[in-house]
Tab-separated table of C-alpha atoms in Angstrom:
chain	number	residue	atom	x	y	z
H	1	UNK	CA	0.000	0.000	0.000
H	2	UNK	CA	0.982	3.431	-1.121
H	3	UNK	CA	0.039	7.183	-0.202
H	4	UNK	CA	0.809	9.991	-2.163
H	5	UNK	CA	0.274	13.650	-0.237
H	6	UNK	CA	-0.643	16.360	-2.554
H	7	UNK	CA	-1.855	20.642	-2.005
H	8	UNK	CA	1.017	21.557	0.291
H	9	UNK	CA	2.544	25.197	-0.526
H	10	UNK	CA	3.269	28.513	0.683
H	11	UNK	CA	0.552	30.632	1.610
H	12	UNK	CA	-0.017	34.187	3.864
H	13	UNK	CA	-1.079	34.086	7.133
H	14	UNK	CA	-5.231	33.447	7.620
H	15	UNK	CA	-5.322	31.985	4.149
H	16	UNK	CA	-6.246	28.044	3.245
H	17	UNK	CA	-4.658	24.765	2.076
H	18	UNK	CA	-6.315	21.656	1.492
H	19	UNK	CA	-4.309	18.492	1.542
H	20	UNK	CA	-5.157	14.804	-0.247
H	21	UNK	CA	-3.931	11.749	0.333
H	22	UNK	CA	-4.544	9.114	-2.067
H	23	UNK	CA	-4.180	5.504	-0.901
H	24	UNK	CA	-3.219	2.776	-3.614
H	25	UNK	CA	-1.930	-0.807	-4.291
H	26	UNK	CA	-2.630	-3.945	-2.416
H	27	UNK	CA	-5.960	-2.378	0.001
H	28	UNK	CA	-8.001	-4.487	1.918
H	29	UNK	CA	-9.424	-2.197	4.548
H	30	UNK	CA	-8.021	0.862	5.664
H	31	UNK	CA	-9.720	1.315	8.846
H	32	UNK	CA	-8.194	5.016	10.693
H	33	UNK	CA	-6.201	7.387	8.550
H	34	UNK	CA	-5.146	11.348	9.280
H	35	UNK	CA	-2.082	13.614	9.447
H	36	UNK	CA	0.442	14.180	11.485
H	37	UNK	CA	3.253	16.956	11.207
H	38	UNK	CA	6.443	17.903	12.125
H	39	UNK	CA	8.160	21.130	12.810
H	40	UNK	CA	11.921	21.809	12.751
H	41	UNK	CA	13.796	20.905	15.787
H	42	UNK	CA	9.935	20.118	17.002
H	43	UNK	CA	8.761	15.969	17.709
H	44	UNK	CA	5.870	14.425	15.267
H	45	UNK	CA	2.289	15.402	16.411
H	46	UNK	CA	-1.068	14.219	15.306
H	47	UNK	CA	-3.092	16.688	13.721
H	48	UNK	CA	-6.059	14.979	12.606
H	49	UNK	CA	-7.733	11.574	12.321
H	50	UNK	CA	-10.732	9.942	11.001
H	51	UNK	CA	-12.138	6.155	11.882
H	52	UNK	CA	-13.681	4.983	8.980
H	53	UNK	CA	-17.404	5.042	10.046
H	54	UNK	CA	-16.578	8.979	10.511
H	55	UNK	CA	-15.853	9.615	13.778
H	56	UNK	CA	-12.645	12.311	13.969
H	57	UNK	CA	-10.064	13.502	16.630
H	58	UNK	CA	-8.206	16.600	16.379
H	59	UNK	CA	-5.042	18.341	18.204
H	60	UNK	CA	-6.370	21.354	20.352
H	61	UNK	CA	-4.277	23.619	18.136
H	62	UNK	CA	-6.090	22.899	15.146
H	63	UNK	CA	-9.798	22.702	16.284
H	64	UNK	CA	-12.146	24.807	14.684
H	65	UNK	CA	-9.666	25.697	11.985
H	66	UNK	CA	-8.685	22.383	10.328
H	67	UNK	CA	-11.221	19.781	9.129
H	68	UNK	CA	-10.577	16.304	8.080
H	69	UNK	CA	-12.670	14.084	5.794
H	70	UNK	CA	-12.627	10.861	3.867
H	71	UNK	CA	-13.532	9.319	0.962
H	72	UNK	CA	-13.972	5.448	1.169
H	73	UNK	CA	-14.872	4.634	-2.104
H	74	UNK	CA	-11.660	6.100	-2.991
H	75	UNK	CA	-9.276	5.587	-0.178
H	76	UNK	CA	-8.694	9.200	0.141
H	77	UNK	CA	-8.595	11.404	2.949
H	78	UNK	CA	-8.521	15.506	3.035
H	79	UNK	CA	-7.344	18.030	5.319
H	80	UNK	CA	-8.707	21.511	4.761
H	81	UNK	CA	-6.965	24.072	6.766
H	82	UNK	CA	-8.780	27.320	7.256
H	83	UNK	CA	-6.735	30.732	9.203
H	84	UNK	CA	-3.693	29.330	8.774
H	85	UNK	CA	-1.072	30.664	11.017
H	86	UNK	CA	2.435	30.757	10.838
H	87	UNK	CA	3.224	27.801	14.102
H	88	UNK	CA	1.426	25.715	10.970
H	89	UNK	CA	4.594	25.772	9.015
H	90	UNK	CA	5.908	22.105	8.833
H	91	UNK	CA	5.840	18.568	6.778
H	92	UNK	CA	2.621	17.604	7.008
H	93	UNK	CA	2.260	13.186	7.016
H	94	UNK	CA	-0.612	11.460	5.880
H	95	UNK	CA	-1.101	8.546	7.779
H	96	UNK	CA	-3.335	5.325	7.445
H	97	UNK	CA	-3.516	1.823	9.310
H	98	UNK	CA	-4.582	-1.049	6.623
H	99	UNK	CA	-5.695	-4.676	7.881
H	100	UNK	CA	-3.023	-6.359	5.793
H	101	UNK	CA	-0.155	-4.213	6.105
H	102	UNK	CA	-0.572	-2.274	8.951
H	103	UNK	CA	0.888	1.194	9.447
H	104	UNK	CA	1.912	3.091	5.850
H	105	UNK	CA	3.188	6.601	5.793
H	106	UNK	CA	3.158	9.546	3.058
H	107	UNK	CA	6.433	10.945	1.949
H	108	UNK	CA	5.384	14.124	3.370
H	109	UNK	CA	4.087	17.012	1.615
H	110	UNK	CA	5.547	20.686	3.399
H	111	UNK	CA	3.283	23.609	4.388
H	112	UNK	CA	4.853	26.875	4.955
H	113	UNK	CA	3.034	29.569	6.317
H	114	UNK	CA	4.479	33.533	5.822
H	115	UNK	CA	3.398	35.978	8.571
């Protein structure tokens, strides 16, 4: 199983980025996927994830601004980011846990945000 990040970029403080992540290859159920991200110098930390029935969990930082969704039919999940600020900047990681093969990461996909 693959996933391939797309829509990171540069963009001005308070503006919006939405983020894909397209799951592919060998699936037999992906069951929770989200993002995580990572600042320089600054450990990994979960941003957002959704169960596959729906239900989501999001990092206090994010709440209210960021929303997550998924697309089962197509093994996709999005992350639209709304008043983006600049402690936003980093790689941003799609993540996804499959029955068969477990835990698959992204290759990353960076969001920078310009005060």
């Amino acid at each position: 199983v693959q996933l391939v990040e797309s829509g990171g970029g540069l963009v001005q403080a308070g503006g919006s980025l939405r983020l894909s992540c397209a799951a592919s290859g060998s699936i037999s159920s992906i069951n929770t996927m989200g993002w995580y991200r990572q600042a320089p110098g600054k450990q990994r930390e979960m941003v957002a994830l959704i169960a596959r029935v729906g239900y989501t969990n999001y990092a206090d930082s994010v709440k209210g601004r960021f929303t997550i969704s998924r697309d089962n039919a197509k093994n996709t999940v999005f992350l639209q980011m709304n008043s983006l600020k600049p402690e936003d900047t980093a790689v941003y990681n799609c993540h996804a846990h499959e029955t068969m093969s477990g835990d698959v990461w992204g290759q990353g996909t960076q969001v920078t945000v310009s005060s």
